[in-house]
mmCIF file of C-alpha atoms in Angstrom:
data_model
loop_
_atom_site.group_PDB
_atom_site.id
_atom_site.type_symbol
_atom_site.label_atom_id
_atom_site.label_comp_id
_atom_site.label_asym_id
_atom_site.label_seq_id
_atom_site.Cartn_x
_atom_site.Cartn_y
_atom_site.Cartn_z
ATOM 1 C CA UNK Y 268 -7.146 34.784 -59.221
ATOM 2 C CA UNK Y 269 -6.658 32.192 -56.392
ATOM 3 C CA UNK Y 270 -3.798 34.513 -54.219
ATOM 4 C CA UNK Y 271 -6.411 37.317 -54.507
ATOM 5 C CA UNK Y 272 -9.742 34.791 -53.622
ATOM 6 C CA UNK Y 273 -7.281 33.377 -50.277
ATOM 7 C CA UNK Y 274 -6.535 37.075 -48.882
ATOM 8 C CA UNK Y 275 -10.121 38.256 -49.858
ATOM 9 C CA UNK Y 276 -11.664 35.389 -47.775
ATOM 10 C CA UNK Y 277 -9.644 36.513 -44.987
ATOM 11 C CA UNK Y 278 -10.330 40.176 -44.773
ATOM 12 C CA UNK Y 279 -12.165 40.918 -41.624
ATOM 13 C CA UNK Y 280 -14.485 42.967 -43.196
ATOM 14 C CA UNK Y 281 -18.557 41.992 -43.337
ATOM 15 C CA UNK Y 282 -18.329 41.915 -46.995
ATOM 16 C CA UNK Y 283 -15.194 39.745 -47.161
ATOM 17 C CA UNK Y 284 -16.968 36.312 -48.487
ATOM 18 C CA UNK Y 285 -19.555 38.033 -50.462
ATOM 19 C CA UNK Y 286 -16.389 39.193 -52.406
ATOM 20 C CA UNK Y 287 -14.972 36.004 -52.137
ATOM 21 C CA UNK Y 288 -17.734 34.408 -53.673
ATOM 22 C CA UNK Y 289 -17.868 36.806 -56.647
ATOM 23 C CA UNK Y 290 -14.191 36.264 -57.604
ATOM 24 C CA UNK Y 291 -14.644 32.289 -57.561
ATOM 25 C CA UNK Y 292 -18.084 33.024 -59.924
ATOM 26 C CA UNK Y 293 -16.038 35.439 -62.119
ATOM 27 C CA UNK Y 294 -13.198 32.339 -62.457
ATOM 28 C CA UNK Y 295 -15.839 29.623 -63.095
ATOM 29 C CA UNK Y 296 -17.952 32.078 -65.389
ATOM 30 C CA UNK Y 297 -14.382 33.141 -67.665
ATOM 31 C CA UNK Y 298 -13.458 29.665 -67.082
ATOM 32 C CA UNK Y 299 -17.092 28.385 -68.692
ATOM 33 C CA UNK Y 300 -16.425 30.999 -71.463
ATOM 34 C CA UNK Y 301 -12.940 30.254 -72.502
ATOM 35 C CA UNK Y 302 -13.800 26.894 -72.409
ATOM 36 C CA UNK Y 303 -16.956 27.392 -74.915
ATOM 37 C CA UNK Y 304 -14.576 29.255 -77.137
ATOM 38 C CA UNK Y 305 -12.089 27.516 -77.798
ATOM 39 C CA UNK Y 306 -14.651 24.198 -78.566
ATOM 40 C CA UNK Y 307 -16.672 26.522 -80.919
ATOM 41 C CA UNK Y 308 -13.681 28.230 -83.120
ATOM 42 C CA UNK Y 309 -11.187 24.920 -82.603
ATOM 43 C CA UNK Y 310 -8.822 26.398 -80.898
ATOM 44 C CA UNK Y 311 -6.951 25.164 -78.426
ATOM 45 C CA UNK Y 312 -2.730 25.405 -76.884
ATOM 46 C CA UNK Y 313 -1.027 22.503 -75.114
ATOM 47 C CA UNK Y 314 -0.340 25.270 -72.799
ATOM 48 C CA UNK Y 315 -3.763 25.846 -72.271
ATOM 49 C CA UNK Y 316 -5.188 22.642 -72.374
ATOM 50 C CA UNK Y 317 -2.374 21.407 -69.255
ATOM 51 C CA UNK Y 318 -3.032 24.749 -67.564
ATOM 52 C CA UNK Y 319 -6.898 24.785 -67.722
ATOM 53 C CA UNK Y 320 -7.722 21.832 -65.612
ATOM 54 C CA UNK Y 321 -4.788 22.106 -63.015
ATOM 55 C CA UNK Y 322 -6.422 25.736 -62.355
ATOM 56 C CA UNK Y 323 -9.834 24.540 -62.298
ATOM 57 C CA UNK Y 324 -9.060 21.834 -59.661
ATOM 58 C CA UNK Y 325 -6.450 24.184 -57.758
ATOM 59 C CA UNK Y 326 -9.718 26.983 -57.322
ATOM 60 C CA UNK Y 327 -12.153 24.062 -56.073
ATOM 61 C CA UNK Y 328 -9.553 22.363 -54.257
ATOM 62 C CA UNK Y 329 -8.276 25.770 -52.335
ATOM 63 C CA UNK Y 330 -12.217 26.988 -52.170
ATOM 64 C CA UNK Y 331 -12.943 23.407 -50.215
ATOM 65 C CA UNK Y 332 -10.479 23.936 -47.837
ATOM 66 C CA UNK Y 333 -11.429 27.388 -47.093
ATOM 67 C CA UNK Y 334 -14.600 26.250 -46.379
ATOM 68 C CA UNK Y 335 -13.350 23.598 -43.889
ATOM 69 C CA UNK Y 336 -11.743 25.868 -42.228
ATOM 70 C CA UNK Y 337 -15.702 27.322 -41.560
ATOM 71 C CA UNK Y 338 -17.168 24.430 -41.169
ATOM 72 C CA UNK Y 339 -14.946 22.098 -39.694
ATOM 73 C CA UNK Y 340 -16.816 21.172 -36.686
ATOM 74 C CA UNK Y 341 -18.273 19.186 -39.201
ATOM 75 C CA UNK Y 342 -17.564 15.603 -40.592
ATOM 76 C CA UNK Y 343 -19.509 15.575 -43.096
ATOM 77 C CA UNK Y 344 -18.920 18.578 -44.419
ATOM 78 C CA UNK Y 345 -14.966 17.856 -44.646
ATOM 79 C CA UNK Y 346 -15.573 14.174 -45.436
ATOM 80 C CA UNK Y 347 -17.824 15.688 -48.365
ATOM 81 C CA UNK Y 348 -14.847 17.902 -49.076
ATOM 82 C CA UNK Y 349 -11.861 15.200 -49.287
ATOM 83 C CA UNK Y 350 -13.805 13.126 -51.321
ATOM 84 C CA UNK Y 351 -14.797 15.971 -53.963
ATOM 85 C CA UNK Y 352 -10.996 16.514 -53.716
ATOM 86 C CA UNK Y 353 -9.227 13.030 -53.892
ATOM 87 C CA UNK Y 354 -11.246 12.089 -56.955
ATOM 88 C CA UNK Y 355 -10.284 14.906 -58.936
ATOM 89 C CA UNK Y 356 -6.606 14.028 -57.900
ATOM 90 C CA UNK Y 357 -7.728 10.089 -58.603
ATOM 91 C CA UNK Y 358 -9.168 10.732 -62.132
ATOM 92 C CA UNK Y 359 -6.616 13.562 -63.543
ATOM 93 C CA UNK Y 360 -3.514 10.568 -63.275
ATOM 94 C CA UNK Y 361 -6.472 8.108 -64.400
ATOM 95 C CA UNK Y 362 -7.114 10.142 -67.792
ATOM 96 C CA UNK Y 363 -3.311 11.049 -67.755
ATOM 97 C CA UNK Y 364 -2.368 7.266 -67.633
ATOM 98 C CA UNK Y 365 -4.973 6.697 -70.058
ATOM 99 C CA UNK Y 366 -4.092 9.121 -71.953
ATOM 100 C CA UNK Y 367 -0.257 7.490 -72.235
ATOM 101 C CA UNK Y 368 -1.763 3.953 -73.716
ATOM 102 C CA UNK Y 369 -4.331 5.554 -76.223
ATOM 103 C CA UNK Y 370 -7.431 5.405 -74.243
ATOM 104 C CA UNK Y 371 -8.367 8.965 -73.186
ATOM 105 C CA UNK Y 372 -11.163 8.696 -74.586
ATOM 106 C CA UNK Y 373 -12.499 6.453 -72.134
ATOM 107 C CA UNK Y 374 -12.719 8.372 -69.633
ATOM 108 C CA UNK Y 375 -14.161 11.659 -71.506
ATOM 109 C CA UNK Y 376 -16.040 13.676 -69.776
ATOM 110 C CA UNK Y 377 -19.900 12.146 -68.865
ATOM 111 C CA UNK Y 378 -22.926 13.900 -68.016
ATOM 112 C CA UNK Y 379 -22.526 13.014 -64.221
ATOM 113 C CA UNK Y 380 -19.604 14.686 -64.646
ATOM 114 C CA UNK Y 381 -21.184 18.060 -65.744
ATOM 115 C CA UNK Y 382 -24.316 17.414 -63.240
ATOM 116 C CA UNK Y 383 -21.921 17.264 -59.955
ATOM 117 C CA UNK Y 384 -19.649 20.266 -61.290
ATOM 118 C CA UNK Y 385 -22.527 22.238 -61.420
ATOM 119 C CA UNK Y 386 -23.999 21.487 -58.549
ATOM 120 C CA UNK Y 387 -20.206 21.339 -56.922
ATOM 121 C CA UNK Y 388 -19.426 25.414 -58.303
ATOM 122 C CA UNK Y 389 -23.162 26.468 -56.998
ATOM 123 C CA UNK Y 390 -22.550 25.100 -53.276
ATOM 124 C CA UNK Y 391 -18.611 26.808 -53.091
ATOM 125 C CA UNK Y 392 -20.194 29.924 -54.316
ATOM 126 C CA UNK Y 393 -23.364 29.685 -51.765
ATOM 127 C CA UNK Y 394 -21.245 28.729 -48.989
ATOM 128 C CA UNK Y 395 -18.321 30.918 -49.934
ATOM 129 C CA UNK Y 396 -21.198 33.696 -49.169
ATOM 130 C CA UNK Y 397 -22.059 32.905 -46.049
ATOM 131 C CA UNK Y 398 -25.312 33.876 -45.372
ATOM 132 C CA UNK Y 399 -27.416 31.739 -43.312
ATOM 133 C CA UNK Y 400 -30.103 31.646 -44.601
ATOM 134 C CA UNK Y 401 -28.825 30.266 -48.209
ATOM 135 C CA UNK Y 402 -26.157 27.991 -46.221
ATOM 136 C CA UNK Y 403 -28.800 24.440 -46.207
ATOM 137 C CA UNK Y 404 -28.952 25.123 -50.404
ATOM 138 C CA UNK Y 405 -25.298 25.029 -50.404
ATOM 139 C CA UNK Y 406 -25.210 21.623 -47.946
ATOM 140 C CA UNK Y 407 -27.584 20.135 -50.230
ATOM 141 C CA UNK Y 408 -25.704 20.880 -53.176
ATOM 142 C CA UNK Y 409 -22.198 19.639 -51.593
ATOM 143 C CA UNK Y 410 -23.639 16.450 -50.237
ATOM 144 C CA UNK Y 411 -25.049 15.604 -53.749
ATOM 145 C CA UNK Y 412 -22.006 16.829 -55.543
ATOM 146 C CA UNK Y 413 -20.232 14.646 -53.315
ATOM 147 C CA UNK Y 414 -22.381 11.669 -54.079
ATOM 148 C CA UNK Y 415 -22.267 12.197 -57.560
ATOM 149 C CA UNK Y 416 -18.342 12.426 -57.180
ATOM 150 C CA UNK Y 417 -18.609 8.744 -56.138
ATOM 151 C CA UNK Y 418 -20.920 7.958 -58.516
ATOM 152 C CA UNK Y 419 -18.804 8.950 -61.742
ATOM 153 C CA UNK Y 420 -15.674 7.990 -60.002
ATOM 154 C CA UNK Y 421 -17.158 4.656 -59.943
ATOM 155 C CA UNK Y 422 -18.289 4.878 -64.118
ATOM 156 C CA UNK Y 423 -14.416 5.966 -65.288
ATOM 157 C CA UNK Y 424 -12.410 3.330 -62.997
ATOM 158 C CA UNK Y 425 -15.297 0.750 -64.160
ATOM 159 C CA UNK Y 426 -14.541 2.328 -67.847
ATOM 160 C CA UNK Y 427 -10.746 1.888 -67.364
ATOM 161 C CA UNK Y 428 -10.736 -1.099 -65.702
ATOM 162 C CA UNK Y 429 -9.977 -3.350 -68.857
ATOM 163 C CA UNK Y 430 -6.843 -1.263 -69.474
ATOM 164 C CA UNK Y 431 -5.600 -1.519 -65.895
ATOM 165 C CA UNK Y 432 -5.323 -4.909 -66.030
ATOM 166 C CA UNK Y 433 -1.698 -6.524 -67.134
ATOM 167 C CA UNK Y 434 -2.008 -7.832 -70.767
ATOM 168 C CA UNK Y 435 -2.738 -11.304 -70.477
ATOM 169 C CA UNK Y 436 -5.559 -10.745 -67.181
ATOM 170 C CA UNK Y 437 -7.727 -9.052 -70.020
ATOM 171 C CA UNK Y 438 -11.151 -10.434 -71.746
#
């Protein structure tokens, strides 16, 4: 879906980002479901469990920086951005690395983690719209997604940390 969401967003028709937004709803929504799914009936791929979060973070990474592109006259805004970005690249080789020395499950998933990705999906899709008067619910949401990024960045590297350390610098 993320070639068609890129030339949808840059249609110059009215309706462009309303479409825009629906497409990234209808990936997070299938995404949601698929995900739900496969945790109820036990199922899961190796295919599908490297593919699924390298297309989640590609459709939030590309949506942020289609939104930049809007709202670049503003620092925050791509500050917010980069940092929503950067620890998603940060904690996928985190959990990867962990991962390699039998520790994944250290950095599992929290309930920060859940919070900011909810708020995260409900700003792209209510600034992906673009309609001014909805665009300060989607700032809000950002700049706490953003802070919440932080926030559980912070809890896995402090979660980690133990396992970063060489062998004999651990207590």
């Amino acid at each position: 879906m993320i070639p068609l969401f890129v030339v949808v967003f840059y249609l110059p028709f009215g309706w462009s980002h309303i479409v825009t937004a629906i497409i990234f709803s209808l990936a997070a929504i299938t995404d949601w479901a698929d995900g739900y799914v496969a945790r109820k009936y036990n199922q899961s791929t190796p295919f599908g469990a490297f593919l699924d979060p390298v297309a989640d973070k590609l459709m939030v990474a590309i949506a942020l920086l289609l939104l930049v592109t809007l709202h670049h006259d503003s620092a925050w805004f791509v500050v917010a951005a980069a940092v929503i970005v950067g620890r998603e690249i940060v904690i996928s080789a985190l959990r990867e690395w962990m991962a390699e020395v039998g520790q994944r499950a250290s950095v599992a998933v929290s309930s920060i983690g859940k919070i900011k990705t909810t708020l995260q999906m409900t700003a792209i899709i209510v600034l992906l719209m673009n309609i001014p008067l909805l665009m300060p619910i989607g700032f809000i949401a950002l700049a706490a997604a953003a802070v919440l990024t932080l926030w559980s960045m912070f809890f896995y590297l402090r979660a980690a940390w133990p396992f970063l350390l060489p062998s004999s610098d651990k207590k």
